[in-house]
mmCIF file with all atom_site columns, C-alpha atoms in Angstrom:
data_model
loop_
_atom_site.group_PDB
_atom_site.id
_atom_site.type_symbol
_atom_site.label_atom_id
_atom_site.label_alt_id
_atom_site.label_comp_id
_atom_site.label_asym_id
_atom_site.label_entity_id
_atom_site.label_seq_id
_atom_site.pdbx_PDB_ins_code
_atom_site.Cartn_x
_atom_site.Cartn_y
_atom_site.Cartn_z
_atom_site.occupancy
_atom_site.B_iso_or_equiv
_atom_site.pdbx_formal_charge
_atom_site.auth_seq_id
_atom_site.auth_comp_id
_atom_site.auth_asym_id
_atom_site.auth_atom_id
_atom_site.pdbx_PDB_model_num
ATOM 1   C CA . MET S 1 1   ? 0.080   0.007   0.206   1.00 0.00 ? 745 MET S CA 1
ATOM 2   C CA . SER S 1 2   ? 2.850   2.360   0.604   1.00 0.00 ? 746 SER S CA 1
ATOM 3   C CA . VAL S 1 3   ? 3.633   1.982   -3.267  1.00 0.00 ? 747 VAL S CA 1
ATOM 4   C CA . ALA S 1 4   ? 0.087   3.386   -4.122  1.00 0.00 ? 748 ALA S CA 1
ATOM 5   C CA . ARG S 1 5   ? -0.026  6.853   -5.259  1.00 0.00 ? 749 ARG S CA 1
ATOM 6   C CA . ARG S 1 6   ? -2.172  9.126   -3.289  1.00 0.00 ? 750 ARG S CA 1
ATOM 7   C CA . ARG S 1 7   ? -2.011  11.989  -5.743  1.00 0.00 ? 751 ARG S CA 1
ATOM 8   C CA . ASP S 1 8   ? -0.951  12.541  -9.504  1.00 0.00 ? 752 ASP S CA 1
ATOM 9   C CA . THR S 1 9   ? -2.236  9.396   -10.574 1.00 0.00 ? 753 THR S CA 1
ATOM 10  C CA . ALA S 1 10  ? -2.831  8.734   -14.274 1.00 0.00 ? 754 ALA S CA 1
ATOM 11  C CA . PRO S 1 11  ? -6.375  9.198   -14.669 1.00 0.00 ? 755 PRO S CA 1
ATOM 12  C CA . GLU S 1 12  ? -6.371  12.485  -12.204 1.00 0.00 ? 756 GLU S CA 1
ATOM 13  C CA . VAL S 1 13  ? -3.295  13.720  -14.494 1.00 0.00 ? 757 VAL S CA 1
ATOM 14  C CA . ALA S 1 14  ? -5.493  12.913  -17.613 1.00 0.00 ? 758 ALA S CA 1
ATOM 15  C CA . LEU S 1 15  ? -8.509  14.976  -15.979 1.00 0.00 ? 759 LEU S CA 1
ATOM 16  C CA . ARG S 1 16  ? -6.318  17.828  -15.326 1.00 0.00 ? 760 ARG S CA 1
ATOM 17  C CA . ARG S 1 17  ? -4.716  18.026  -18.333 1.00 0.00 ? 761 ARG S CA 1
ATOM 18  C CA . GLU S 1 18  ? -8.049  17.885  -20.347 1.00 0.00 ? 762 GLU S CA 1
ATOM 19  C CA . LEU S 1 19  ? -9.622  20.475  -18.118 1.00 0.00 ? 763 LEU S CA 1
ATOM 20  C CA . HIS S 1 20  ? -6.579  22.727  -18.882 1.00 0.00 ? 764 HIS S CA 1
ATOM 21  C CA . ALA S 1 21  ? -6.747  22.236  -22.505 1.00 0.00 ? 765 ALA S CA 1
ATOM 22  C CA . ARG S 1 22  ? -10.336 23.541  -22.159 1.00 0.00 ? 766 ARG S CA 1
ATOM 23  C CA . GLY S 1 23  ? -9.109  26.789  -20.368 1.00 0.00 ? 767 GLY S CA 1
ATOM 24  C CA . ARG S 1 24  ? -10.068 25.502  -16.928 1.00 0.00 ? 768 ARG S CA 1
ATOM 25  C CA . ARG S 1 25  ? -7.861  26.798  -14.279 1.00 0.00 ? 769 ARG S CA 1
ATOM 26  C CA . PHE S 1 26  ? -8.195  25.001  -10.972 1.00 0.00 ? 770 PHE S CA 1
ATOM 27  C CA . ARG S 1 27  ? -6.077  24.251  -7.621  1.00 0.00 ? 771 ARG S CA 1
ATOM 28  C CA . LEU S 1 28  ? -4.406  21.378  -6.272  1.00 0.00 ? 772 LEU S CA 1
ATOM 29  C CA . VAL S 1 29  ? -3.958  20.092  -2.811  1.00 0.00 ? 773 VAL S CA 1
ATOM 30  C CA . VAL S 1 30  ? -6.636  22.247  -1.458  1.00 0.00 ? 774 VAL S CA 1
ATOM 31  C CA . LYS S 1 31  ? -7.459  21.442  2.271   1.00 0.00 ? 775 LYS S CA 1
ATOM 32  C CA . VAL S 1 32  ? -10.952 20.112  3.047   1.00 0.00 ? 776 VAL S CA 1
ATOM 33  C CA . PRO S 1 33  ? -12.661 22.407  5.490   1.00 0.00 ? 777 PRO S CA 1
ATOM 34  C CA . GLY S 1 34  ? -13.289 20.752  8.868   1.00 0.00 ? 778 GLY S CA 1
ATOM 35  C CA . ASN S 1 35  ? -10.430 18.232  8.311   1.00 0.00 ? 779 ASN S CA 1
ATOM 36  C CA . ASN S 1 36  ? -6.819  19.745  7.174   1.00 0.00 ? 780 ASN S CA 1
ATOM 37  C CA . ARG S 1 37  ? -5.301  15.896  6.898   1.00 0.00 ? 781 ARG S CA 1
ATOM 38  C CA . ARG S 1 38  ? -7.897  15.716  3.588   1.00 0.00 ? 782 ARG S CA 1
ATOM 39  C CA . THR S 1 39  ? -7.220  17.240  0.622   1.00 0.00 ? 783 THR S CA 1
ATOM 40  C CA . ILE S 1 40  ? -9.171  18.047  -2.889  1.00 0.00 ? 784 ILE S CA 1
ATOM 41  C CA . ASP S 1 41  ? -7.714  16.424  -5.890  1.00 0.00 ? 785 ASP S CA 1
ATOM 42  C CA . ILE S 1 42  ? -8.991  19.449  -8.149  1.00 0.00 ? 786 ILE S CA 1
ATOM 43  C CA . ALA S 1 43  ? -10.649 22.317  -6.689  1.00 0.00 ? 787 ALA S CA 1
ATOM 44  C CA . PHE S 1 44  ? -12.285 25.137  -7.892  1.00 0.00 ? 788 PHE S CA 1
ATOM 45  C CA . PRO S 1 45  ? -12.417 27.544  -4.765  1.00 0.00 ? 789 PRO S CA 1
ATOM 46  C CA . ARG S 1 46  ? -14.382 30.358  -6.691  1.00 0.00 ? 790 ARG S CA 1
ATOM 47  C CA . GLN S 1 47  ? -16.977 28.264  -7.780  1.00 0.00 ? 791 GLN S CA 1
ATOM 48  C CA . ARG S 1 48  ? -16.752 25.828  -4.645  1.00 0.00 ? 792 ARG S CA 1
ATOM 49  C CA . LEU S 1 49  ? -16.544 22.570  -6.503  1.00 0.00 ? 793 LEU S CA 1
ATOM 50  C CA . ALA S 1 50  ? -14.464 20.084  -5.361  1.00 0.00 ? 794 ALA S CA 1
ATOM 51  C CA . VAL S 1 51  ? -13.655 16.843  -8.047  1.00 0.00 ? 795 VAL S CA 1
ATOM 52  C CA . PHE S 1 52  ? -12.069 13.911  -6.651  1.00 0.00 ? 796 PHE S CA 1
ATOM 53  C CA . VAL S 1 53  ? -10.744 10.952  -9.007  1.00 0.00 ? 797 VAL S CA 1
ATOM 54  C CA . ASP S 1 54  ? -11.399 7.755   -7.198  1.00 0.00 ? 798 ASP S CA 1
ATOM 55  C CA . GLY S 1 55  ? -9.943  4.493   -7.750  1.00 0.00 ? 799 GLY S CA 1
ATOM 56  C CA . CYS S 1 56  ? -12.124 1.532   -8.653  1.00 0.00 ? 800 CYS S CA 1
ATOM 57  C CA . PHE S 1 57  ? -10.603 -0.657  -5.924  1.00 0.00 ? 801 PHE S CA 1
ATOM 58  C CA . TRP S 1 58  ? -9.405  1.703   -3.347  1.00 0.00 ? 802 TRP S CA 1
ATOM 59  C CA . HIS S 1 59  ? -13.090 3.410   -3.369  1.00 0.00 ? 803 HIS S CA 1
ATOM 60  C CA . GLY S 1 60  ? -15.134 0.329   -4.204  1.00 0.00 ? 804 GLY S CA 1
ATOM 61  C CA . CYS S 1 61  ? -16.461 1.174   -7.981  1.00 0.00 ? 805 CYS S CA 1
ATOM 62  C CA . PRO S 1 62  ? -19.882 -0.964  -8.237  1.00 0.00 ? 806 PRO S CA 1
ATOM 63  C CA . GLU S 1 63  ? -18.588 -1.974  -12.139 1.00 0.00 ? 807 GLU S CA 1
ATOM 64  C CA . HIS S 1 64  ? -15.023 -2.557  -11.297 1.00 0.00 ? 808 HIS S CA 1
ATOM 65  C CA . GLY S 1 65  ? -14.183 -3.024  -7.463  1.00 0.00 ? 809 GLY S CA 1
ATOM 66  C CA . THR S 1 66  ? -12.872 -6.083  -6.634  1.00 0.00 ? 810 THR S CA 1
ATOM 67  C CA . ARG S 1 67  ? -11.979 -7.861  -3.295  1.00 0.00 ? 811 ARG S CA 1
ATOM 68  C CA . PRO S 1 68  ? -8.870  -9.447  -2.466  1.00 0.00 ? 812 PRO S CA 1
ATOM 69  C CA . ALA S 1 69  ? -9.316  -13.501 -1.515  1.00 0.00 ? 813 ALA S CA 1
ATOM 70  C CA . ALA S 1 70  ? -6.207  -13.329 0.856   1.00 0.00 ? 814 ALA S CA 1
ATOM 71  C CA . ASN S 1 71  ? -6.930  -11.499 4.032   1.00 0.00 ? 815 ASN S CA 1
ATOM 72  C CA . SER S 1 72  ? -10.359 -10.786 2.945   1.00 0.00 ? 816 SER S CA 1
ATOM 73  C CA . ALA S 1 73  ? -11.612 -9.573  6.704   1.00 0.00 ? 817 ALA S CA 1
ATOM 74  C CA . TRP S 1 74  ? -8.864  -7.120  7.067   1.00 0.00 ? 818 TRP S CA 1
ATOM 75  C CA . TRP S 1 75  ? -9.543  -5.574  3.570   1.00 0.00 ? 819 TRP S CA 1
ATOM 76  C CA . GLU S 1 76  ? -13.071 -5.626  3.976   1.00 0.00 ? 820 GLU S CA 1
ATOM 77  C CA . GLN S 1 77  ? -12.466 -3.381  6.844   1.00 0.00 ? 821 GLN S CA 1
ATOM 78  C CA . LYS S 1 78  ? -9.901  -1.163  5.228   1.00 0.00 ? 822 LYS S CA 1
ATOM 79  C CA . LEU S 1 79  ? -12.241 -0.687  1.809   1.00 0.00 ? 823 LEU S CA 1
ATOM 80  C CA . ALA S 1 80  ? -14.992 0.060   4.375   1.00 0.00 ? 824 ALA S CA 1
ATOM 81  C CA . ALA S 1 81  ? -13.077 2.589   6.330   1.00 0.00 ? 825 ALA S CA 1
ATOM 82  C CA . ASN S 1 82  ? -12.082 4.147   2.943   1.00 0.00 ? 826 ASN S CA 1
ATOM 83  C CA . TYR S 1 83  ? -15.882 4.427   1.753   1.00 0.00 ? 827 TYR S CA 1
ATOM 84  C CA . GLY S 1 84  ? -16.738 6.082   5.131   1.00 0.00 ? 828 GLY S CA 1
ATOM 85  C CA . ARG S 1 85  ? -14.084 8.459   4.728   1.00 0.00 ? 829 ARG S CA 1
ATOM 86  C CA . ASP S 1 86  ? -15.202 9.411   1.395   1.00 0.00 ? 830 ASP S CA 1
ATOM 87  C CA . ARG S 1 87  ? -18.659 9.998   2.496   1.00 0.00 ? 831 ARG S CA 1
ATOM 88  C CA . ASP S 1 88  ? -17.206 11.737  5.861   1.00 0.00 ? 832 ASP S CA 1
ATOM 89  C CA . THR S 1 89  ? -15.220 13.947  3.380   1.00 0.00 ? 833 THR S CA 1
ATOM 90  C CA . ASP S 1 90  ? -18.695 14.832  1.291   1.00 0.00 ? 834 ASP S CA 1
ATOM 91  C CA . GLY S 1 91  ? -20.499 16.064  4.143   1.00 0.00 ? 835 GLY S CA 1
ATOM 92  C CA . LEU S 1 92  ? -17.520 18.241  5.630   1.00 0.00 ? 836 LEU S CA 1
ATOM 93  C CA . LEU S 1 93  ? -17.429 19.997  1.923   1.00 0.00 ? 837 LEU S CA 1
ATOM 94  C CA . GLU S 1 94  ? -21.172 20.077  1.738   1.00 0.00 ? 838 GLU S CA 1
ATOM 95  C CA . ALA S 1 95  ? -21.646 21.774  4.943   1.00 0.00 ? 839 ALA S CA 1
ATOM 96  C CA . ALA S 1 96  ? -19.462 24.351  4.022   1.00 0.00 ? 840 ALA S CA 1
ATOM 97  C CA . GLY S 1 97  ? -21.095 24.987  1.169   1.00 0.00 ? 841 GLY S CA 1
ATOM 98  C CA . TRP S 1 98  ? -19.135 23.100  -1.701  1.00 0.00 ? 842 TRP S CA 1
ATOM 99  C CA . ARG S 1 99  ? -20.383 20.764  -4.375  1.00 0.00 ? 843 ARG S CA 1
ATOM 100 C CA . VAL S 1 100 ? -18.584 17.240  -4.513  1.00 0.00 ? 844 VAL S CA 1
ATOM 101 C CA . LEU S 1 101 ? -18.134 15.506  -7.812  1.00 0.00 ? 845 LEU S CA 1
ATOM 102 C CA . ARG S 1 102 ? -16.317 11.971  -7.721  1.00 0.00 ? 846 ARG S CA 1
ATOM 103 C CA . ILE S 1 103 ? -15.548 10.612  -10.742 1.00 0.00 ? 847 ILE S CA 1
ATOM 104 C CA . TRP S 1 104 ? -14.449 6.885   -11.189 1.00 0.00 ? 848 TRP S CA 1
ATOM 105 C CA . GLU S 1 105 ? -10.873 6.025   -12.740 1.00 0.00 ? 849 GLU S CA 1
ATOM 106 C CA . HIS S 1 106 ? -12.081 4.364   -15.677 1.00 0.00 ? 850 HIS S CA 1
ATOM 107 C CA . VAL S 1 107 ? -14.560 7.120   -16.720 1.00 0.00 ? 851 VAL S CA 1
ATOM 108 C CA . ASP S 1 108 ? -12.764 8.722   -19.984 1.00 0.00 ? 852 ASP S CA 1
ATOM 109 C CA . PRO S 1 109 ? -11.331 12.158  -19.240 1.00 0.00 ? 853 PRO S CA 1
ATOM 110 C CA . ALA S 1 110 ? -13.019 14.037  -22.053 1.00 0.00 ? 854 ALA S CA 1
ATOM 111 C CA . ALA S 1 111 ? -16.532 12.938  -20.084 1.00 0.00 ? 855 ALA S CA 1
ATOM 112 C CA . ALA S 1 112 ? -15.309 13.457  -16.942 1.00 0.00 ? 856 ALA S CA 1
ATOM 113 C CA . ALA S 1 113 ? -14.246 16.929  -17.936 1.00 0.00 ? 857 ALA S CA 1
ATOM 114 C CA . ASP S 1 114 ? -17.739 17.309  -19.796 1.00 0.00 ? 858 ASP S CA 1
ATOM 115 C CA . GLU S 1 115 ? -19.258 16.723  -16.322 1.00 0.00 ? 859 GLU S CA 1
ATOM 116 C CA . VAL S 1 116 ? -17.037 19.348  -14.359 1.00 0.00 ? 860 VAL S CA 1
ATOM 117 C CA . GLU S 1 117 ? -17.741 21.995  -17.021 1.00 0.00 ? 861 GLU S CA 1
ATOM 118 C CA . ARG S 1 118 ? -21.519 21.347  -16.657 1.00 0.00 ? 862 ARG S CA 1
ATOM 119 C CA . LEU S 1 119 ? -21.207 21.977  -12.944 1.00 0.00 ? 863 LEU S CA 1
ATOM 120 C CA . LEU S 1 120 ? -18.906 25.030  -13.571 1.00 0.00 ? 864 LEU S CA 1
ATOM 121 C CA . ASP S 1 121 ? -21.554 26.510  -16.012 1.00 0.00 ? 865 ASP S CA 1
ATOM 122 C CA . GLU S 1 122 ? -24.270 25.793  -13.332 1.00 0.00 ? 866 GLU S CA 1
ATOM 123 C CA . THR S 1 123 ? -22.477 27.954  -11.127 1.00 0.00 ? 867 THR S CA 1
ATOM 124 C CA . GLU S 1 124 ? -21.325 30.561  -13.163 1.00 0.00 ? 868 GLU S CA 1
ATOM 125 C CA . ASN S 1 125 ? -24.692 31.353  -14.587 1.00 0.00 ? 869 ASN S CA 1
#
């Protein structure tokens, strides 16, 4: 697990490149209000939009998430804690007036950028 990247994963970088190519500017590693140990992957502070790019394994994708057979009880607890932490982070952000968008790593970067832009356009209009 120490080898697993926490930030700058390939899907996250691909989405950032797509957003940047579309002229969208954003901030990285913005602390979550109410919990300074957690950070937002891609933040649009003025529009108060937090975007997270979640890995299918680590965050329990219903389509691609898997469960290891070895040491399954430990992994079940670990992955459940990840899911609970995600919900807590969403709650903290929403309580602070942010909107949260969670994108699975398998989603095409162009489609993900379309969704981000849709939410940004709603805020700006």
